[in-house]
Structures are given as C-alpha cells and as structure tokens.
XYZ file of C-alpha atoms in Angstrom:
502
model
C 82.131 -25.892 -42.209
C 79.493 -28.463 -41.541
C 75.918 -28.023 -43.310
C 72.939 -29.192 -42.009
C 70.829 -31.563 -44.276
C 67.746 -30.058 -45.727
C 64.227 -30.309 -43.527
C 62.685 -32.413 -46.584
C 65.634 -34.831 -46.536
C 65.200 -35.209 -42.590
C 61.520 -36.063 -43.309
C 62.487 -38.599 -45.594
C 64.500 -40.777 -43.189
C 61.642 -40.253 -40.093
C 63.520 -37.658 -38.055
C 60.925 -35.119 -36.409
C 61.553 -31.597 -36.184
C 60.238 -29.737 -33.295
C 59.900 -25.686 -33.392
C 60.160 -24.872 -29.884
C 58.964 -21.030 -29.422
C 61.851 -18.466 -28.625
C 62.229 -16.338 -25.695
C 63.164 -12.925 -25.253
C 64.069 -11.023 -22.237
C 61.469 -8.343 -20.486
C 62.478 -4.871 -21.492
C 61.864 -3.827 -17.783
C 63.653 -6.453 -15.696
C 65.189 -8.723 -17.867
C 63.528 -11.820 -16.939
C 63.117 -14.485 -20.100
C 59.707 -14.631 -21.194
C 57.664 -15.759 -24.447
C 57.560 -12.912 -26.717
C 54.482 -10.627 -26.533
C 53.464 -7.371 -28.359
C 54.207 -5.303 -25.155
C 57.625 -6.681 -24.622
C 57.304 -6.929 -20.983
C 56.376 -9.789 -18.577
C 53.041 -10.079 -16.720
C 54.411 -8.647 -13.644
C 55.963 -5.674 -15.378
C 52.681 -4.838 -17.369
C 50.745 -5.067 -14.025
C 53.041 -2.660 -12.423
C 52.854 -0.250 -15.355
C 48.887 -0.557 -16.333
C 46.139 -0.814 -13.934
C 42.861 -1.671 -16.136
C 40.715 -1.358 -13.273
C 41.600 2.567 -12.728
C 38.079 4.264 -13.003
C 36.158 1.320 -11.771
C 34.103 2.072 -8.476
C 35.778 -0.012 -5.632
C 33.219 0.956 -2.976
C 29.569 1.750 -3.752
C 26.340 2.284 -1.463
C 22.955 0.340 -1.675
C 19.846 1.631 -0.039
C 17.902 -1.240 1.881
C 14.501 -1.139 3.493
C 14.737 -3.281 6.720
C 11.004 -3.369 6.946
C 10.017 -5.517 3.950
C 13.808 -6.710 2.670
C 14.063 -4.827 -0.744
C 16.672 -2.867 -2.302
C 16.528 0.390 -4.041
C 16.880 0.046 -7.898
C 17.090 3.888 -8.867
C 15.385 5.868 -9.522
C 12.303 4.640 -7.536
C 11.887 0.835 -8.077
C 12.283 -1.593 -5.091
C 13.295 -5.271 -5.793
C 13.502 -8.127 -3.439
C 16.420 -10.251 -3.440
C 18.359 -12.625 -0.968
C 21.883 -12.463 0.196
C 24.439 -14.167 -2.153
C 21.365 -14.774 -4.590
C 21.738 -14.372 -8.345
C 19.269 -11.452 -8.321
C 21.283 -9.541 -5.610
C 24.783 -10.276 -7.577
C 23.075 -8.746 -10.929
C 21.951 -5.842 -8.940
C 25.265 -5.279 -7.542
C 27.041 -5.567 -10.780
C 24.734 -2.882 -12.231
C 25.264 -0.406 -9.604
C 29.303 -0.481 -10.378
C 30.190 2.215 -12.362
C 32.758 1.950 -15.319
C 32.446 -1.660 -15.953
C 31.407 -0.798 -19.627
C 35.418 0.021 -20.239
C 36.425 -3.466 -19.753
C 35.200 -7.200 -20.352
C 33.611 -9.129 -17.212
C 34.703 -12.444 -17.466
C 33.685 -13.827 -13.806
C 31.922 -12.713 -10.565
C 31.119 -14.027 -7.344
C 30.458 -13.117 -3.785
C 32.822 -12.925 -0.720
C 31.379 -14.101 2.429
C 30.594 -11.249 4.851
C 28.688 -11.318 8.264
C 24.951 -10.689 7.712
C 24.876 -8.029 10.468
C 28.024 -6.180 9.059
C 25.843 -3.875 6.600
C 28.605 -4.957 3.958
C 28.591 -6.848 0.644
C 31.545 -7.796 -1.222
C 31.835 -9.210 -4.707
C 35.192 -10.335 -6.513
C 35.173 -9.450 -10.244
C 37.288 -10.690 -12.876
C 37.881 -8.038 -15.870
C 39.884 -8.377 -19.243
C 41.239 -5.543 -21.540
C 43.593 -4.906 -24.195
C 46.703 -2.955 -23.432
C 49.941 -1.875 -24.727
C 49.772 -2.752 -28.645
C 47.290 -5.568 -28.382
C 48.147 -7.404 -25.091
C 45.340 -8.770 -23.275
C 45.490 -8.314 -19.424
C 43.524 -10.037 -17.092
C 42.847 -8.667 -13.351
C 40.721 -9.447 -10.351
C 39.817 -7.026 -7.742
C 36.818 -6.589 -5.132
C 34.237 -4.260 -4.822
C 32.517 -3.487 -1.221
C 29.067 -2.388 -0.865
C 27.947 -0.500 1.895
C 24.357 -1.140 2.907
C 22.711 1.847 4.429
C 18.887 1.291 5.701
C 16.348 3.566 3.973
C 12.540 2.928 4.359
C 10.820 2.797 1.084
C 7.618 4.672 0.385
C 5.212 1.994 0.869
C 6.356 1.152 4.594
C 6.987 5.201 5.239
C 3.582 5.873 4.222
C 2.471 2.677 6.665
C 4.755 4.096 9.682
C 3.925 7.653 9.178
C 1.339 9.782 11.445
C -1.534 10.609 8.808
C -1.729 14.120 10.496
C 1.271 14.919 9.300
C 0.228 15.936 5.897
C 1.142 18.608 3.348
C -1.976 18.255 0.797
C -5.170 17.318 1.497
C -8.141 16.260 -1.227
C -11.530 16.263 0.113
C -13.714 14.612 -2.322
C -17.475 15.530 -1.412
C -20.846 14.466 -3.228
C -24.435 15.532 -1.525
C -26.280 12.629 -2.279
C -27.993 9.930 0.131
C -25.898 6.865 -1.203
C -22.040 6.122 -1.728
C -22.390 4.401 -4.685
C -20.423 6.909 -6.589
C -17.571 6.634 -4.296
C -17.526 2.921 -4.584
C -17.415 3.367 -8.494
C -14.624 5.818 -8.150
C -12.645 3.576 -5.485
C -12.268 1.014 -8.286
C -11.240 3.773 -10.682
C -8.316 4.947 -8.412
C -7.298 1.338 -7.747
C -7.100 0.402 -11.443
C -5.054 3.539 -12.512
C -2.853 3.312 -9.322
C -3.637 6.916 -7.881
C -3.563 5.535 -4.214
C -0.050 4.834 -4.310
C 1.192 7.990 -2.829
C -1.270 8.645 -0.091
C -0.267 8.981 3.399
C -3.779 8.202 4.552
C -7.684 7.793 3.543
C -10.240 8.846 5.987
C -13.928 8.252 5.132
C -16.504 11.062 5.783
C -20.250 11.286 6.084
C -20.581 12.817 2.512
C -17.080 11.771 0.918
C -13.437 10.882 1.392
C -10.190 12.718 2.346
C -6.669 11.848 0.697
C -3.787 12.753 2.822
C -0.557 13.419 0.805
C 2.819 14.313 1.990
C 3.458 16.632 -1.449
C 1.268 19.117 -2.827
C 2.077 17.821 -6.551
C 0.656 14.339 -5.406
C -2.809 16.031 -4.367
C -2.605 17.940 -7.865
C -2.354 14.634 -9.516
C -5.197 13.290 -8.120
C -7.346 16.410 -8.838
C -6.460 16.084 -11.953
C -7.447 12.416 -12.634
C -10.929 13.174 -10.863
C -11.625 15.697 -13.290
C -10.998 13.333 -16.177
C -13.215 10.368 -14.863
C -16.284 12.359 -12.966
C -17.905 15.659 -13.816
C -16.694 17.796 -10.677
C -15.569 21.228 -9.581
C -12.652 22.418 -7.510
C -11.419 25.169 -5.349
C -8.125 25.058 -3.303
C -6.584 26.762 -0.199
C -3.466 26.697 1.798
C -2.557 27.568 5.425
C 0.592 28.737 6.974
C 2.203 25.873 9.326
C 5.589 27.561 10.199
C 7.979 30.048 8.814
C 11.775 30.167 9.195
C 12.685 33.901 9.393
C 16.608 32.715 9.083
C 16.334 31.146 5.610
C 12.888 32.778 4.463
C 11.239 29.501 4.007
C 7.439 28.837 4.497
C 5.832 25.700 5.125
C 2.233 25.429 3.945
C -0.731 23.038 4.030
C -2.620 22.825 0.905
C -6.361 21.582 0.790
C -8.195 20.753 -2.457
C -11.973 20.964 -2.214
C -13.498 18.198 -4.975
C -17.402 18.519 -5.158
C -18.701 16.008 -7.590
C -22.252 16.925 -9.009
C -25.068 15.645 -7.325
C -26.362 13.698 -10.076
C -26.077 10.231 -10.448
C -26.730 7.541 -12.781
C -30.419 6.207 -13.000
C -31.671 9.453 -11.606
C -34.445 11.772 -13.181
C -33.928 15.513 -13.160
C -36.356 18.312 -14.339
C -34.484 20.916 -16.514
C -34.989 24.471 -15.770
C -36.832 26.304 -18.630
C -33.857 28.378 -19.748
C -31.749 25.416 -19.675
C -33.931 23.375 -21.787
C -34.441 26.349 -24.261
C -30.653 26.311 -24.356
C -30.421 22.856 -25.152
C -32.763 22.429 -28.169
C -36.111 22.418 -26.234
C -35.556 19.083 -24.835
C -37.149 17.597 -21.638
C -38.026 18.832 -19.162
C -37.968 15.348 -17.417
C -34.944 13.629 -18.699
C -33.003 10.415 -17.410
C -29.388 10.435 -16.455
C -28.030 7.260 -18.659
C -24.268 7.768 -18.520
C -21.744 9.673 -16.067
C -18.222 10.131 -16.623
C -16.019 13.555 -17.044
C -19.673 14.784 -17.869
C -23.025 13.081 -17.924
C -25.428 12.150 -20.206
C -29.012 13.028 -20.350
C -31.691 10.992 -22.277
C -35.245 11.890 -23.055
C -36.963 8.406 -23.078
C -40.083 9.606 -25.176
C -38.128 10.930 -28.043
C -34.390 9.310 -27.511
C -32.662 12.742 -27.682
C -29.492 12.683 -25.757
C -27.226 15.352 -24.581
C -24.288 15.638 -22.644
C -23.609 17.951 -19.804
C -20.161 19.364 -18.598
C -19.621 20.186 -14.738
C -18.987 23.784 -15.622
C -22.299 23.922 -17.666
C -23.954 22.337 -14.852
C -22.945 24.803 -12.223
C -23.956 27.659 -14.221
C -27.793 26.754 -13.746
C -27.664 24.108 -11.155
C -30.776 21.851 -10.789
C -31.417 18.606 -8.294
C -32.653 15.408 -9.166
C -36.821 14.774 -8.456
C -36.057 11.096 -8.214
C -33.457 8.697 -7.073
C -33.024 5.019 -7.306
C -34.850 4.238 -3.932
C -37.854 5.651 -5.408
C -38.146 3.168 -8.022
C -40.848 0.668 -8.686
C -40.684 -2.742 -10.046
C -43.098 -3.172 -13.049
C -44.028 -6.544 -15.238
C -43.977 -5.882 -19.190
C -47.223 -7.112 -20.563
C -46.584 -6.103 -24.270
C -43.857 -3.851 -26.085
C -43.496 -2.826 -29.798
C -41.081 -0.825 -31.542
C -41.952 2.804 -32.654
C -41.849 3.916 -36.193
C -41.169 0.488 -37.422
C -37.907 0.341 -35.193
C -36.361 3.214 -36.904
C -35.598 5.356 -33.940
C -32.607 4.137 -32.421
C -29.760 5.969 -30.392
C -26.827 3.638 -29.509
C -27.961 0.749 -27.864
C -31.641 2.073 -27.305
C -34.567 1.748 -29.440
C -37.628 3.778 -28.886
C -40.715 1.444 -27.860
C -44.279 1.678 -26.703
C -44.638 -0.547 -23.907
C -47.669 -1.750 -21.742
C -46.711 -2.313 -18.032
C -48.228 -3.173 -14.690
C -47.051 -2.883 -11.230
C -45.611 -6.063 -10.026
C -47.204 -5.386 -6.576
C -50.549 -5.189 -8.380
C -50.366 -8.124 -10.542
C -53.330 -10.241 -10.268
C -54.586 -7.790 -7.704
C -56.453 -5.111 -10.083
C -56.324 -4.487 -14.026
C -54.456 -1.178 -13.956
C -52.417 -0.995 -16.828
C -49.938 1.838 -17.719
C -48.850 3.029 -21.022
C -45.535 4.745 -21.721
C -42.794 5.028 -24.158
C -39.504 3.577 -23.364
C -35.986 3.574 -24.368
C -35.399 -0.183 -23.782
C -36.896 -1.697 -26.683
C -33.793 -3.682 -27.501
C -33.836 -4.988 -23.602
C -37.183 -6.324 -22.550
C -39.714 -8.604 -23.920
C -43.297 -9.402 -22.703
C -43.235 -10.828 -19.258
C -39.730 -9.425 -18.306
C -39.803 -7.164 -15.075
C -37.984 -3.668 -14.936
C -37.599 -0.974 -12.832
C -39.140 2.598 -13.334
C -40.432 5.732 -11.737
C -44.143 5.769 -11.240
C -44.655 9.568 -12.197
C -48.383 9.070 -11.758
C -48.113 8.747 -7.818
C -44.438 10.486 -7.240
C -45.252 13.895 -6.099
C -43.163 16.218 -7.925
C -42.726 19.640 -6.624
C -40.472 21.600 -8.650
C -41.591 24.968 -9.469
C -39.371 24.857 -12.764
C -42.205 22.845 -14.155
C -44.538 25.767 -13.745
C -42.434 27.758 -16.015
C -43.219 26.053 -19.337
C -45.800 27.946 -20.848
C -47.509 24.990 -22.677
C -47.522 22.966 -19.602
C -46.037 19.516 -19.462
C -47.621 16.381 -19.648
C -45.815 13.682 -17.786
C -46.054 10.042 -18.513
C -47.631 7.509 -15.919
C -44.469 5.373 -15.894
C -40.791 5.902 -16.979
C -38.937 2.763 -17.224
C -35.206 2.683 -16.235
C -33.504 -0.633 -16.539
C -34.577 -4.336 -16.615
C -34.753 -6.285 -13.554
C -33.008 -9.190 -12.719
C -34.174 -9.828 -9.090
C -36.248 -12.973 -9.816
C -32.677 -14.678 -11.459
C -31.021 -13.521 -8.253
C -33.538 -15.096 -5.967
C -33.106 -18.134 -7.904
C -29.359 -18.327 -7.569
C -29.630 -17.631 -3.725
C -32.248 -20.686 -3.237
C -29.586 -22.909 -5.176
C -26.969 -21.452 -2.787
C -24.606 -20.226 -5.854
C -22.485 -17.448 -4.795
C -20.325 -14.707 -6.833
C -17.275 -16.065 -8.090
C -15.367 -12.846 -8.412
C -14.753 -10.271 -6.114
C -13.230 -6.261 -6.205
C -10.096 -5.055 -4.587
C -10.552 -2.561 -1.955
C -8.783 0.581 -0.617
C -7.143 0.710 2.909
C -9.858 3.423 4.327
C -10.020 4.590 7.881
C -13.701 4.732 8.779
C -15.191 7.158 10.715
C -16.407 6.217 14.196
C -19.733 4.499 14.299
C -22.463 6.003 16.168
C -23.702 3.504 18.617
C -27.309 1.894 19.007
C -30.048 2.211 16.440
C -28.190 4.897 14.473
C -25.193 2.784 14.102
C -26.944 -0.231 12.909
C -28.833 1.753 10.229
C -25.812 3.289 8.916
C -23.924 -0.269 8.681
C -27.157 -1.465 6.931
C -27.231 1.264 4.513
C -23.460 1.092 3.511
C -24.146 -2.868 3.143
C -27.012 -2.133 0.760
C -25.070 0.348 -1.190
C -22.283 -1.994 -1.782
C -24.845 -4.558 -2.800
C -26.601 -2.460 -5.414
C -22.900 -1.450 -6.716
C -22.117 -5.317 -7.206
C -25.803 -5.523 -9.048
C -24.892 -2.904 -11.203
C -21.426 -4.518 -12.059
C -23.436 -7.787 -12.982
C -26.030 -5.876 -15.115
C -24.097 -2.976 -16.980
C -21.288 -4.295 -19.238
C -20.024 -0.648 -19.679
C -19.333 -0.192 -16.135
C -18.004 -3.494 -15.553
C -15.321 -2.800 -18.337
C -13.923 0.301 -16.442
C -12.899 -1.793 -13.263
C -10.831 -4.766 -12.488
C -12.565 -7.868 -11.322
C -10.787 -10.547 -9.653
C -11.633 -14.459 -8.945
C -12.682 -15.241 -5.812
C -11.259 -18.363 -4.915
C -13.143 -18.851 -1.574
C -16.631 -18.697 -3.531
C -15.653 -21.659 -5.951
C -16.397 -24.429 -3.684
C -19.605 -22.831 -2.433
C -20.710 -22.538 -6.359
C -19.947 -25.896 -6.696
C -21.806 -27.037 -4.046
C -24.769 -25.105 -5.084
C -24.728 -26.475 -8.521
C -24.639 -30.054 -7.135
C -27.673 -29.140 -4.886
C -29.297 -27.643 -7.843
C -28.916 -31.080 -9.861
C -30.196 -32.898 -7.113
C -33.340 -30.908 -7.291
C -33.397 -31.493 -10.717
C -33.286 -35.098 -10.412
C -36.043 -34.956 -8.058
C -38.094 -33.086 -9.948
C -37.781 -35.643 -12.856
C-alpha cells in the first residue's frame, strides 16, 4: 500500500493543504448539503417547521378620519403619517406573538391610500431542531377601521343627548369664583369628558355622556370649593323586552355664597360655638372650606360647608363696597408679637383717598396687614362707620358690639397700574379658557350692562392673580406672545419720557 507523507513533511516542502467541508445527504430528500444539527436541508426544514405559527397575520387598527390619529389601546390616540417610522412602530406593537421569535427586519409594502389596508413585511429568526437557526419572511395585513375619537365625538355630538348634567351654582353678584374654578378645572383636566358646557346667569352647566364622569367632577368640586350637593334622576326610556332603563342624572352643586374679601356677621350661637370670635369677620381664604379672620385679634377659624349650612349667614359687605384709603401711620401692636402666618397685627391711621387734602378726618383701626402696609401706601377697606349694616344677629349680642370705623382688606396697587397703562405696558401673560356656550345676551342697555359686568369681573380676577401669590400658584399661566411687542414699545416710550425729563 502507498503511504501518504505526514502533514508536517508537506509543510516543509511548501505544499498547502485545504480542508474542504464535507457534504452529507438530507435525511428527507437526499440532496447533498453542508452538515447541520437538524440533518435536513433548508427547504425540508421550512416544510416541517413554521416559526411564524402563533403570530398574527391580520390585525385591526382604529383610525379617526377627523383628526388623522390612530388608537393605541386602551385610550391614547397618536398621530402618524403613512409609511412613517412612527406608524411602523405602532403596527409592530399591535402584532401578537412576536415575543417568541427574533425580529430582524421590517418594512412597509405599498398599498393604495384609499384601500384601508396596511401591509408590513417582517423577517424573523428562531432556533429549531437541535439548535438550527431558521429565518423566515412573512406579511402582516392591517385592516383600518374608521372610529371617531372622544374629542371629535364630543365636537360632533348633540349637546342635548346627555346622560349626566352637573349644575354648579353660586348666588352672588359676580362670577369671579367661576373664573377661578375654570382655571382649576383646566389645570386638572376635568373638562376632558364633557359633551358641552353652558353658561347660566348664576353658574355653569356641565354635560356628560356617562354618569361616572359627572360623579368624577362632583368629587373634584368637593375638594376645591365649599359646596353641598344633591342629585336626581329622570327616566328617559324603558325596554320591556330586555328590562333595561335609560336615565338622565342631574347633580345640583351649590357653592357657599361667601367669597374672598367679604365680611360676614356671625350669628350669636355660631360665635359661641367657635369660642366667642367675631362677630364681624373677614374672609381671607377659600378652598374646600373657607377661612375667617378677625382683623382686631388675628384669631382665625376654618368653616366647612356642612358646618356653614347648619347655620347659614350671608355677607354684609362685598368687594364692590370697598373704599380706597391712604395710610398715614402704622405701628405693630404688642411690639410685633401678634402674628398669624403672613399677617401681623398693627395699629393704623388712615384717611379716605377721596377726602385726602379736603378735610382732616383721620380714622383709627387695627389691621392684620402689618407686614404689607407702609406710610404712604393705599389700601382697600370697608367704611363701617358709613356702611349701613342691617343684621338682626348683631342685636342678639348681650354686651353689644363696638364696630371699628374702618376694616382694611388688602393693599391697593391702582396707582402702579395707572402708571403702567400710561406707559402702554400690557400684561405679558394670559390664561387658558374653556369652550363655554354663553347664554343669549339681552338686547339694548341691559345687554351692554351685562357685558360690562362680565369684563369687570375678568379684570378684577386678573388683578387678584397679580396681587395674591397663593391664588397665582393654583392656576396655570401662559406667556402671551402677542403682548411682548406692545410691552417692548411701552418700555421704549417710557425710556424716551425719562430722557426728556432729564
């Protein structure tokens, strides 16, 4: 027999040895192939194993043709263009069963835009038959169904086809409470599910397509303002065959008719129950309950809605009755030891701004604004000496009540605003507003008066936001881009005036 030289000897003479891979026969069809763990060729493996088994080949997606958005379950709507990366990602996430395989490639297959079909080609890999890795390509078809989203449905719905109505009322002469409540609703997104919002003379009506949405708003109102509520339902239709009933639910929400900066006279029994405070108290804060402050002693109490309605009382003075005063002198009481939060008790001497320089009438009082006022400042307050208070509860106090001449409420910034208006400086911010269907305005002089009152309430509310940082922290304020050029022009004009003065 002929013996072959060893490999080392061949390498010494420069002879290269090539180890070509061997071929084996497929156990199914007998075709020669490189060896693999399965012992079968690729065609036979594909005929025996389908790695796409269990993966959805047809899916359904919901599309709103009004706003061109797709529904990403459960409730989120996304915007994506045809054959975009965002739409491809959205479609892949909708395919069930892809977690069992490894996705290596994906792409769109062109379809007619009006066909309501989306097709994507996916390439996947999976380990099969003793470690062999099989790669396979398949097509997934998506059927696009038109379905209006909630926002478009509310825009197109009839406001009269409601299931729940929340009627919010407050029996006061202004609507500043509802302007503040509107900002709280927008901040927390409570207007999202409304079918419609209508304005009423003493409040707002919120219409919903579901009773649960009305209950959600009711719970929210009870957390932000002092209210009492009652509810009722009315039968709309009844199907005797399947024993179903359709009701319309109405929730009546009444806000306490006490607002910030009002003065109230506590009933005698209520004053005794609260430790003998009052009787004349100033409303300093309003939330889920309202805070009463005695400006002469700095005693503060919180009154809840249910506590108020057990013995209700009405304000004896509101913001429109306030008079503007000028501060002549102010000195902290008891060496500044009497404090309550941001308030400091002080003795103050004031004069009416309208009488300043005309007569020498000086009024003395105690105030809680010791930290805020300085000599020369102006402040708003109630002239109790000339204000005719007719309240039978005052006569029930045995020792009588000695009312002060003046009760100061807050610092005035009217002069500062007047100078800003003269310079042409506008507000650089604005507020978001809800889409409220206003009631039909009356014609003639009455309609003009209502429009002026509405504009005055809005201006007073904006001024309160500028003055009170606690109220400003509860609302969302947005930059007004349209006011920036006007403000810049006003600043330039002010600079020119200063140069002229020099």
